[in-house]
Amino acid sequence: LLQSNGVAPEKIFVGTFTRAIATELREALGDEISVSTLHSHAFQLLRQNPGACQGMRLRFLLAYEEATMLYDIAGSVPMVATHNDRKRELLRLQSHRSQRQEYDDAAFAGAVRAWLQRHGGMLVGEVVYLATVGLESNDIDGGAFDHVVVDEYQDLTAAEQELVELIWSR
């Protein structure tokens, strides 16, 4: 792309799944081309556009904080009776978000969102989803790259696929 087609390096994004591969690619391709994991790129987009964070801060919960959240929201979601049930439901919520599917328990999702907003945190699994929603709603400018190359594209979640589509200028 650079040598044959004269594409400007800042118009190329290379995405991969692991930081180790991103580091290797960065070393091979140079610093002018944007190379990162899709999660890192989504995080960077949210950091540059905090309005797309839906009232949450870009601070990921630690395991004990997530357990505390699930304990704290118990009274708001009595239909999800046990801590293990709430833990499974949180995984289901994040899975639905990553697959861009409608999540059917608004009370649980609302309790989680309210707790995260009140305590200034975010779930790691929400990063790509929030960046994608931000791109769709124009809270984040899309189409920054003329060429997007993604390693193992077939392994992307629906939200990651949407993210790739929205950062690509077409």
mmCIF file of C-alpha atoms in Angstrom:
data_model
loop_
_atom_site.group_PDB
_atom_site.id
_atom_site.type_symbol
_atom_site.label_atom_id
_atom_site.label_comp_id
_atom_site.label_asym_id
_atom_site.label_seq_id
_atom_site.Cartn_x
_atom_site.Cartn_y
_atom_site.Cartn_z
ATOM 1 C CA LEU A 1 0.000 0.000 0.000
ATOM 2 C CA LEU A 2 2.768 2.429 0.898
ATOM 3 C CA GLN A 3 5.197 1.635 -1.902
ATOM 4 C CA SER A 4 2.919 0.577 -4.760
ATOM 5 C CA ASN A 5 -0.105 2.772 -4.205
ATOM 6 C CA GLY A 6 1.401 5.727 -2.386
ATOM 7 C CA VAL A 7 -1.076 5.482 0.482
ATOM 8 C CA ALA A 8 -0.320 7.838 3.350
ATOM 9 C CA PRO A 9 0.726 5.737 6.389
ATOM 10 C CA GLU A 10 -1.655 7.585 8.727
ATOM 11 C CA LYS A 11 -4.549 6.305 6.585
ATOM 12 C CA ILE A 12 -3.722 2.662 7.371
ATOM 13 C CA PHE A 13 -4.885 0.744 10.446
ATOM 14 C CA VAL A 14 -3.614 -2.733 11.286
ATOM 15 C CA GLY A 15 -5.587 -4.546 13.977
ATOM 16 C CA THR A 16 -4.781 -7.724 15.801
ATOM 17 C CA PHE A 17 -5.842 -9.647 18.913
ATOM 18 C CA THR A 18 -2.775 -9.607 21.137
ATOM 19 C CA ARG A 19 -0.443 -6.893 22.353
ATOM 20 C CA ALA A 20 2.560 -9.105 21.547
ATOM 21 C CA ILE A 21 1.593 -9.368 17.875
ATOM 22 C CA ALA A 22 0.766 -5.651 17.769
ATOM 23 C CA THR A 23 4.245 -4.895 19.119
ATOM 24 C CA GLU A 24 5.886 -7.155 16.513
ATOM 25 C CA LEU A 25 3.873 -5.576 13.707
ATOM 26 C CA ARG A 26 4.681 -2.065 14.950
ATOM 27 C CA GLU A 27 8.382 -2.922 14.918
ATOM 28 C CA ALA A 28 8.100 -4.345 11.390
ATOM 29 C CA LEU A 29 5.876 -1.599 9.937
ATOM 30 C CA GLY A 30 7.133 1.446 11.803
ATOM 31 C CA ASP A 31 5.420 4.008 13.954
ATOM 32 C CA GLU A 32 3.679 5.915 11.155
ATOM 33 C CA ILE A 33 1.080 3.177 10.624
ATOM 34 C CA SER A 34 -1.531 2.746 13.354
ATOM 35 C CA VAL A 35 -1.087 -0.765 14.757
ATOM 36 C CA SER A 36 -2.932 -1.996 17.838
ATOM 37 C CA THR A 37 -5.396 -4.489 19.201
ATOM 38 C CA LEU A 38 -9.014 -3.638 18.482
ATOM 39 C CA HIS A 39 -9.622 -3.222 22.212
ATOM 40 C CA SER A 40 -6.706 -0.795 22.495
ATOM 41 C CA HIS A 41 -7.999 1.200 19.543
ATOM 42 C CA ALA A 42 -11.508 1.290 21.037
ATOM 43 C CA PHE A 43 -10.032 2.424 24.366
ATOM 44 C CA GLN A 44 -8.081 5.171 22.596
ATOM 45 C CA LEU A 45 -11.246 6.349 20.806
ATOM 46 C CA LEU A 46 -13.109 6.515 24.120
ATOM 47 C CA ARG A 47 -10.229 8.319 25.821
ATOM 48 C CA GLN A 48 -10.249 10.943 23.046
ATOM 49 C CA ASN A 49 -14.066 11.186 23.145
ATOM 50 C CA PRO A 50 -15.183 10.833 26.776
ATOM 51 C CA GLY A 51 -18.734 11.810 25.869
ATOM 52 C CA ALA A 52 -19.107 8.384 24.241
ATOM 53 C CA CYS A 53 -18.539 6.624 27.591
ATOM 54 C CA GLN A 54 -22.226 7.006 28.555
ATOM 55 C CA GLY A 55 -21.426 8.538 31.932
ATOM 56 C CA MET A 56 -18.799 5.991 32.907
ATOM 57 C CA ARG A 57 -15.101 6.619 33.494
ATOM 58 C CA LEU A 58 -12.368 4.779 31.618
ATOM 59 C CA ARG A 59 -11.261 2.912 34.710
ATOM 60 C CA PHE A 60 -11.665 -0.835 34.525
ATOM 61 C CA LEU A 61 -13.035 -2.675 37.517
ATOM 62 C CA LEU A 62 -10.738 -5.029 39.369
ATOM 63 C CA ALA A 63 -12.093 -8.504 40.169
ATOM 64 C CA TYR A 64 -12.982 -7.587 43.750
ATOM 65 C CA GLU A 65 -14.795 -4.443 42.552
ATOM 66 C CA GLU A 66 -16.849 -6.491 40.122
ATOM 67 C CA ALA A 67 -17.769 -8.860 42.980
ATOM 68 C CA THR A 68 -18.708 -5.838 45.113
ATOM 69 C CA MET A 69 -20.870 -4.480 42.302
ATOM 70 C CA LEU A 70 -22.714 -7.788 41.998
ATOM 71 C CA TYR A 71 -23.298 -7.785 45.763
ATOM 72 C CA ASP A 72 -24.426 -4.148 45.782
ATOM 73 C CA ILE A 73 -26.987 -4.521 42.977
ATOM 74 C CA ALA A 74 -28.651 -7.585 44.560
ATOM 75 C CA GLY A 75 -31.488 -5.509 46.032
ATOM 76 C CA SER A 76 -32.198 -3.905 42.651
ATOM 77 C CA VAL A 77 -32.478 -7.232 40.837
ATOM 78 C CA PRO A 78 -34.225 -9.676 43.213
ATOM 79 C CA MET A 79 -35.148 -11.919 40.272
ATOM 80 C CA VAL A 80 -31.417 -12.724 39.897
ATOM 81 C CA ALA A 81 -31.234 -14.330 43.311
ATOM 82 C CA THR A 82 -27.688 -15.504 44.002
ATOM 83 C CA HIS A 83 -24.263 -13.998 43.548
ATOM 84 C CA ASN A 84 -23.407 -16.765 41.047
ATOM 85 C CA ASP A 85 -26.610 -16.007 39.122
ATOM 86 C CA ARG A 86 -25.635 -12.313 38.949
ATOM 87 C CA LYS A 87 -22.142 -13.285 37.814
ATOM 88 C CA ARG A 88 -23.588 -15.448 35.016
ATOM 89 C CA GLU A 89 -26.016 -12.664 34.091
ATOM 90 C CA LEU A 90 -23.155 -10.149 33.861
ATOM 91 C CA LEU A 91 -21.331 -12.486 31.467
ATOM 92 C CA ARG A 92 -24.537 -12.841 29.445
ATOM 93 C CA LEU A 93 -24.949 -9.049 29.321
ATOM 94 C CA GLN A 94 -21.400 -8.576 28.040
ATOM 95 C CA SER A 95 -21.819 -11.435 25.557
ATOM 96 C CA HIS A 96 -24.973 -9.837 24.149
ATOM 97 C CA ARG A 97 -23.149 -6.513 23.820
ATOM 98 C CA SER A 98 -20.184 -8.099 22.032
ATOM 99 C CA GLN A 99 -22.547 -9.888 19.637
ATOM 100 C CA ARG A 100 -24.673 -6.750 19.134
ATOM 101 C CA GLN A 101 -27.777 -8.620 20.303
ATOM 102 C CA GLU A 102 -30.658 -7.151 22.256
ATOM 103 C CA TYR A 103 -30.303 -7.882 25.972
ATOM 104 C CA ASP A 104 -33.641 -8.763 27.537
ATOM 105 C CA ASP A 105 -33.178 -7.817 31.209
ATOM 106 C CA ALA A 106 -33.398 -4.027 31.373
ATOM 107 C CA ALA A 107 -33.484 -4.022 35.186
ATOM 108 C CA PHE A 108 -30.184 -5.906 35.456
ATOM 109 C CA ALA A 109 -28.485 -3.834 32.734
ATOM 110 C CA GLY A 110 -29.766 -0.629 34.351
ATOM 111 C CA ALA A 111 -28.538 -1.659 37.802
ATOM 112 C CA VAL A 112 -25.082 -2.470 36.423
ATOM 113 C CA ARG A 113 -24.921 0.784 34.445
ATOM 114 C CA ALA A 114 -26.059 2.886 37.415
ATOM 115 C CA TRP A 115 -23.485 1.245 39.721
ATOM 116 C CA LEU A 116 -20.678 1.795 37.193
ATOM 117 C CA GLN A 117 -21.644 5.430 36.719
ATOM 118 C CA ARG A 118 -21.921 6.031 40.473
ATOM 119 C CA HIS A 119 -18.550 4.390 41.203
ATOM 120 C CA GLY A 120 -16.633 5.752 38.209
ATOM 121 C CA GLY A 121 -15.789 2.478 36.548
ATOM 122 C CA MET A 122 -16.221 0.429 33.421
ATOM 123 C CA LEU A 123 -16.181 -3.226 32.462
ATOM 124 C CA VAL A 124 -13.362 -4.287 30.139
ATOM 125 C CA GLY A 125 -15.925 -6.109 28.017
ATOM 126 C CA GLU A 126 -17.765 -2.841 27.336
ATOM 127 C CA VAL A 127 -14.929 -0.992 25.580
ATOM 128 C CA VAL A 128 -15.520 -2.149 22.000
ATOM 129 C CA TYR A 129 -19.291 -1.933 22.445
ATOM 130 C CA LEU A 130 -19.144 1.654 23.750
ATOM 131 C CA ALA A 131 -16.729 2.769 21.022
ATOM 132 C CA THR A 132 -18.965 1.208 18.377
ATOM 133 C CA VAL A 133 -22.070 2.893 19.770
ATOM 134 C CA GLY A 134 -20.108 6.161 19.933
ATOM 135 C CA LEU A 135 -19.106 5.817 16.283
ATOM 136 C CA GLU A 136 -22.685 5.004 15.241
ATOM 137 C CA SER A 137 -24.091 8.002 17.091
ATOM 138 C CA ASN A 138 -21.339 10.326 15.799
ATOM 139 C CA ASP A 139 -20.061 10.988 19.324
ATOM 140 C CA ILE A 140 -16.823 9.686 17.800
ATOM 141 C CA ASP A 141 -15.774 10.615 14.271
ATOM 142 C CA GLY A 142 -15.570 7.557 12.039
ATOM 143 C CA GLY A 143 -13.907 6.806 8.754
ATOM 144 C CA ALA A 144 -10.402 7.752 9.849
ATOM 145 C CA PHE A 145 -8.669 5.042 7.821
ATOM 146 C CA ASP A 146 -8.746 4.368 4.086
ATOM 147 C CA HIS A 147 -7.261 0.894 4.593
ATOM 148 C CA VAL A 148 -8.026 -1.420 7.500
ATOM 149 C CA VAL A 149 -6.189 -4.728 7.785
ATOM 150 C CA VAL A 150 -7.249 -7.117 10.544
ATOM 151 C CA ASP A 151 -5.485 -10.319 11.521
ATOM 152 C CA GLU A 152 -7.915 -13.244 11.992
ATOM 153 C CA TYR A 153 -10.976 -11.253 10.907
ATOM 154 C CA GLN A 154 -13.139 -14.390 11.057
ATOM 155 C CA ASP A 155 -12.662 -14.464 14.852
ATOM 156 C CA LEU A 156 -14.101 -10.985 15.451
ATOM 157 C CA THR A 157 -17.251 -10.486 17.487
ATOM 158 C CA ALA A 158 -20.121 -8.603 15.889
ATOM 159 C CA ALA A 159 -19.175 -5.442 17.834
ATOM 160 C CA GLU A 160 -15.559 -5.710 16.671
ATOM 161 C CA GLN A 161 -16.734 -6.142 13.066
ATOM 162 C CA GLU A 162 -18.884 -3.019 13.410
ATOM 163 C CA LEU A 163 -15.946 -1.117 14.890
ATOM 164 C CA VAL A 164 -13.795 -2.065 11.891
ATOM 165 C CA GLU A 165 -16.528 -0.988 9.470
ATOM 166 C CA LEU A 166 -16.986 2.349 11.230
ATOM 167 C CA ILE A 167 -13.304 3.332 11.372
ATOM 168 C CA TRP A 168 -12.915 2.514 7.672
ATOM 169 C CA SER A 169 -13.595 5.383 5.262
ATOM 170 C CA ARG A 170 -14.839 2.973 2.535
#
